[in-house]
Amino acid sequence: MSGFQVVEGHLSVYEVLTHLGDPYPSRTWKKLLKLPAEMLPRHARKQFIMKDGRKSRMLPAIPIEDFDRLVLLLEQVNTETEVVTLRLDAESELLEVLSEAFQDFEPSQNVEVGDLRLDLYFARANVAVVLVSRRVSGQQRLLLDQRIMQAQAELECRFLKLEPDAEGFRLGQAVFELRQLLEHKEIKPTS
């Protein structure tokens, strides 16, 4: 369970689902709550500490020992078109590198804006980063682009879409592009 924040022996359901690669953890949790109570892991509402040191709102949480039960339940439940897969280490590492490299811009991970989960949001610069998996189909990409445009209008911020598992992805280029956005400079498209 290393890497998870633990409060009174509980893990945040949203953090667990996000770690498992779920782009919409709150929506998935709501679906799971519709199942018979005996199928669900024990759960309560707990307050966690966010990366910026502030207390979160009360979030659903499960006891540490019910982690495996939640994972098994996710494998058994049909979540319609959404597929819950383990987040690639490259994606997690990329988020950590970007968060640490630009910590002075107050990064927050997994910020939900409507139906869109921002992988990183830099509050001081009003810049968002969304990671796109190579496994996302063409129709899902169009839906994602639509959600990004809605969130962009709602937040009035700039977005950077990254595909860390795509062939030719370069971490240095991603860091450069993000720095350009954070410093309010224009990014010239690379060919």
Tab-separated table of C-alpha atoms in Angstrom:
chain	number	residue	atom	x	y	z
A	1	MET	CA	0.000	0.000	0.000
A	2	SER	CA	2.962	2.323	-0.285
A	3	GLY	CA	2.145	5.527	-2.080
A	4	PHE	CA	-1.399	5.735	-0.716
A	5	GLN	CA	-2.377	8.199	1.970
A	6	VAL	CA	-3.823	6.359	4.997
A	7	VAL	CA	-6.252	8.016	7.437
A	8	GLU	CA	-7.353	5.991	10.451
A	9	GLY	CA	-6.572	2.755	8.589
A	10	HIS	CA	-8.556	3.816	5.512
A	11	LEU	CA	-7.636	4.546	1.882
A	12	SER	CA	-9.431	7.091	-0.288
A	13	VAL	CA	-11.665	5.249	-2.766
A	14	TYR	CA	-10.980	7.957	-5.357
A	15	GLU	CA	-7.208	7.644	-4.918
A	16	VAL	CA	-7.390	3.855	-5.303
A	17	LEU	CA	-9.591	4.072	-8.407
A	18	THR	CA	-7.363	6.757	-9.919
A	19	HIS	CA	-4.272	4.638	-9.212
A	20	LEU	CA	-5.991	1.782	-11.051
A	21	GLY	CA	-6.347	4.058	-14.069
A	22	ASP	CA	-10.004	5.017	-13.726
A	23	PRO	CA	-10.472	8.437	-15.377
A	24	TYR	CA	-13.744	9.083	-13.497
A	25	PRO	CA	-13.405	7.668	-9.975
A	26	SER	CA	-16.421	9.456	-8.499
A	27	ARG	CA	-18.675	8.197	-11.300
A	28	THR	CA	-17.389	4.638	-10.867
A	29	TRP	CA	-17.906	4.802	-7.097
A	30	LYS	CA	-21.506	5.957	-7.619
A	31	LYS	CA	-22.087	2.951	-9.895
A	32	LEU	CA	-20.590	0.624	-7.318
A	33	LEU	CA	-22.842	2.055	-4.594
A	34	LYS	CA	-25.863	0.852	-6.599
A	35	LEU	CA	-24.770	-2.761	-6.018
A	36	PRO	CA	-26.167	-4.777	-3.118
A	37	ALA	CA	-24.530	-3.700	0.149
A	38	GLU	CA	-23.125	-7.177	0.844
A	39	MET	CA	-21.038	-7.005	-2.349
A	40	LEU	CA	-19.362	-3.719	-1.416
A	41	PRO	CA	-16.290	-3.382	0.765
A	42	ARG	CA	-16.898	-1.621	4.077
A	43	HIS	CA	-16.712	2.125	3.570
A	44	ALA	CA	-16.891	5.384	5.479
A	45	ARG	CA	-16.249	9.057	4.810
A	46	LYS	CA	-12.837	10.405	5.849
A	47	GLN	CA	-10.955	13.650	5.409
A	48	PHE	CA	-7.584	13.398	3.660
A	49	ILE	CA	-4.785	15.940	3.256
A	50	MET	CA	-4.225	17.211	-0.280
A	51	LYS	CA	-0.750	17.676	-1.745
A	52	ASP	CA	-0.877	21.411	-1.045
A	53	GLY	CA	-1.469	20.723	2.670
A	54	ARG	CA	-5.146	21.677	2.765
A	55	LYS	CA	-7.771	19.299	4.094
A	56	SER	CA	-10.003	17.710	1.488
A	57	ARG	CA	-13.733	17.466	1.704
A	58	MET	CA	-15.075	14.255	3.247
A	59	LEU	CA	-14.311	11.469	0.776
A	60	PRO	CA	-15.417	7.843	0.576
A	61	ALA	CA	-12.789	5.555	2.081
A	62	ILE	CA	-12.299	1.817	2.563
A	63	PRO	CA	-10.274	-0.017	5.207
A	64	ILE	CA	-6.804	-1.007	3.993
A	65	GLU	CA	-7.668	-4.681	4.299
A	66	ASP	CA	-10.557	-4.251	1.808
A	67	PHE	CA	-8.290	-3.001	-1.006
A	68	ASP	CA	-8.239	-6.431	-2.709
A	69	ARG	CA	-12.003	-6.723	-2.372
A	70	LEU	CA	-12.499	-3.407	-4.174
A	71	VAL	CA	-10.133	-4.460	-6.978
A	72	LEU	CA	-11.964	-7.789	-7.411
A	73	LEU	CA	-15.311	-6.016	-7.433
A	74	LEU	CA	-14.110	-3.698	-10.199
A	75	GLU	CA	-13.057	-6.696	-12.276
A	76	GLN	CA	-16.514	-8.276	-11.888
A	77	VAL	CA	-18.605	-5.178	-12.547
A	78	ASN	CA	-19.408	-4.086	-16.071
A	79	THR	CA	-18.620	-0.359	-16.199
A	80	GLU	CA	-20.180	0.099	-19.632
A	81	THR	CA	-17.650	1.536	-22.070
A	82	GLU	CA	-15.225	2.571	-19.355
A	83	VAL	CA	-12.445	0.092	-18.805
A	84	VAL	CA	-10.543	0.120	-15.533
A	85	THR	CA	-6.914	-0.794	-16.138
A	86	LEU	CA	-3.798	-0.408	-14.080
A	87	ARG	CA	-2.161	2.945	-14.657
A	88	LEU	CA	1.135	2.543	-16.437
A	89	ASP	CA	4.212	3.281	-14.369
A	90	ALA	CA	5.318	5.707	-17.080
A	91	GLU	CA	2.181	7.796	-16.547
A	92	SER	CA	2.601	7.879	-12.767
A	93	GLU	CA	6.275	8.725	-13.114
A	94	LEU	CA	5.511	11.483	-15.625
A	95	LEU	CA	2.989	13.071	-13.248
A	96	GLU	CA	5.503	12.942	-10.393
A	97	VAL	CA	8.285	14.459	-12.519
A	98	LEU	CA	6.051	17.303	-13.743
A	99	SER	CA	4.668	17.942	-10.244
A	100	GLU	CA	8.133	18.121	-8.712
A	101	ALA	CA	9.708	20.108	-11.546
A	102	PHE	CA	6.998	22.776	-11.395
A	103	GLN	CA	6.011	22.663	-7.726
A	104	ASP	CA	6.194	26.446	-7.516
A	105	PHE	CA	3.090	26.576	-9.759
A	106	GLU	CA	1.032	24.661	-7.130
A	107	PRO	CA	0.225	21.423	-8.984
A	108	SER	CA	-2.758	19.308	-7.961
A	109	GLN	CA	-3.346	15.812	-9.296
A	110	ASN	CA	-6.691	14.358	-10.353
A	111	VAL	CA	-8.829	17.476	-10.311
A	112	GLU	CA	-12.356	16.877	-11.608
A	113	VAL	CA	-13.990	19.511	-13.784
A	114	GLY	CA	-17.435	18.331	-14.838
A	115	ASP	CA	-16.957	15.022	-16.637
A	116	LEU	CA	-13.214	15.517	-17.128
A	117	ARG	CA	-10.418	14.471	-14.790
A	118	LEU	CA	-7.369	16.696	-15.097
A	119	ASP	CA	-4.269	14.627	-14.388
A	120	LEU	CA	-2.470	17.792	-13.278
A	121	TYR	CA	-3.736	21.295	-12.678
A	122	PHE	CA	-1.334	24.161	-11.986
A	123	ALA	CA	-3.411	26.703	-10.070
A	124	ARG	CA	-0.931	29.611	-10.184
A	125	ALA	CA	-0.682	29.523	-13.972
A	126	ASN	CA	-4.182	28.149	-14.705
A	127	VAL	CA	-2.742	25.337	-16.839
A	128	ALA	CA	-4.060	21.778	-17.034
A	129	VAL	CA	-2.384	18.556	-18.179
A	130	VAL	CA	-4.373	15.595	-19.449
A	131	LEU	CA	-2.701	12.256	-20.171
A	132	VAL	CA	-4.116	10.250	-23.071
A	133	SER	CA	-3.504	6.537	-23.314
A	134	ARG	CA	-2.687	4.961	-26.648
A	135	ARG	CA	-5.548	2.549	-25.908
A	136	VAL	CA	-8.127	5.362	-26.177
A	137	SER	CA	-10.142	4.831	-29.379
A	138	GLY	CA	-10.960	7.466	-31.984
A	139	GLN	CA	-14.494	8.047	-30.684
A	140	GLN	CA	-13.208	8.297	-27.115
A	141	ARG	CA	-10.577	10.818	-28.272
A	142	LEU	CA	-13.299	12.993	-29.825
A	143	LEU	CA	-15.284	12.837	-26.590
A	144	LEU	CA	-12.139	13.709	-24.617
A	145	ASP	CA	-11.435	16.682	-26.897
A	146	GLN	CA	-15.017	17.862	-26.397
A	147	ARG	CA	-14.681	17.573	-22.614
A	148	ILE	CA	-11.384	19.465	-22.745
A	149	MET	CA	-12.994	22.309	-24.688
A	150	GLN	CA	-15.819	22.489	-22.116
A	151	ALA	CA	-13.371	22.489	-19.200
A	152	GLN	CA	-11.185	25.041	-20.986
A	153	ALA	CA	-14.160	27.388	-21.287
A	154	GLU	CA	-15.245	26.746	-17.699
A	155	LEU	CA	-11.782	27.268	-16.178
A	156	GLU	CA	-10.518	29.722	-18.803
A	157	CYS	CA	-7.233	27.851	-18.739
A	158	ARG	CA	-4.786	26.361	-21.198
A	159	PHE	CA	-4.384	22.621	-21.727
A	160	LEU	CA	-1.544	20.314	-22.584
A	161	LYS	CA	-2.459	16.818	-23.799
A	162	LEU	CA	0.331	14.270	-23.420
A	163	GLU	CA	0.539	10.668	-24.627
A	164	PRO	CA	3.351	9.142	-22.557
A	165	ASP	CA	2.942	5.649	-24.016
A	166	ALA	CA	2.932	6.836	-27.651
A	167	GLU	CA	5.838	5.986	-29.882
A	168	GLY	CA	8.255	8.895	-30.017
A	169	PHE	CA	7.118	10.490	-26.749
A	170	ARG	CA	9.991	12.462	-25.224
A	171	LEU	CA	9.920	13.557	-21.588
A	172	GLY	CA	12.187	16.523	-22.289
A	173	GLN	CA	9.807	17.843	-24.955
A	174	ALA	CA	6.832	17.450	-22.571
A	175	VAL	CA	8.684	19.390	-19.851
A	176	PHE	CA	9.602	22.111	-22.374
A	177	GLU	CA	6.009	22.471	-23.634
A	178	LEU	CA	4.635	22.614	-20.111
A	179	ARG	CA	7.183	25.235	-19.083
A	180	GLN	CA	6.188	27.332	-22.117
A	181	LEU	CA	2.527	27.205	-21.049
A	182	LEU	CA	3.313	27.902	-17.401
A	183	GLU	CA	5.368	30.927	-18.364
A	184	HIS	CA	2.628	32.103	-20.776
A	185	LYS	CA	4.724	31.637	-23.891
A	186	GLU	CA	3.395	30.335	-27.165
A	187	ILE	CA	4.333	26.807	-28.195
A	188	LYS	CA	5.250	26.377	-31.812
A	189	PRO	CA	3.989	23.011	-33.074
A	190	THR	CA	6.699	20.467	-33.798
A	191	SER	CA	6.423	18.451	-36.970
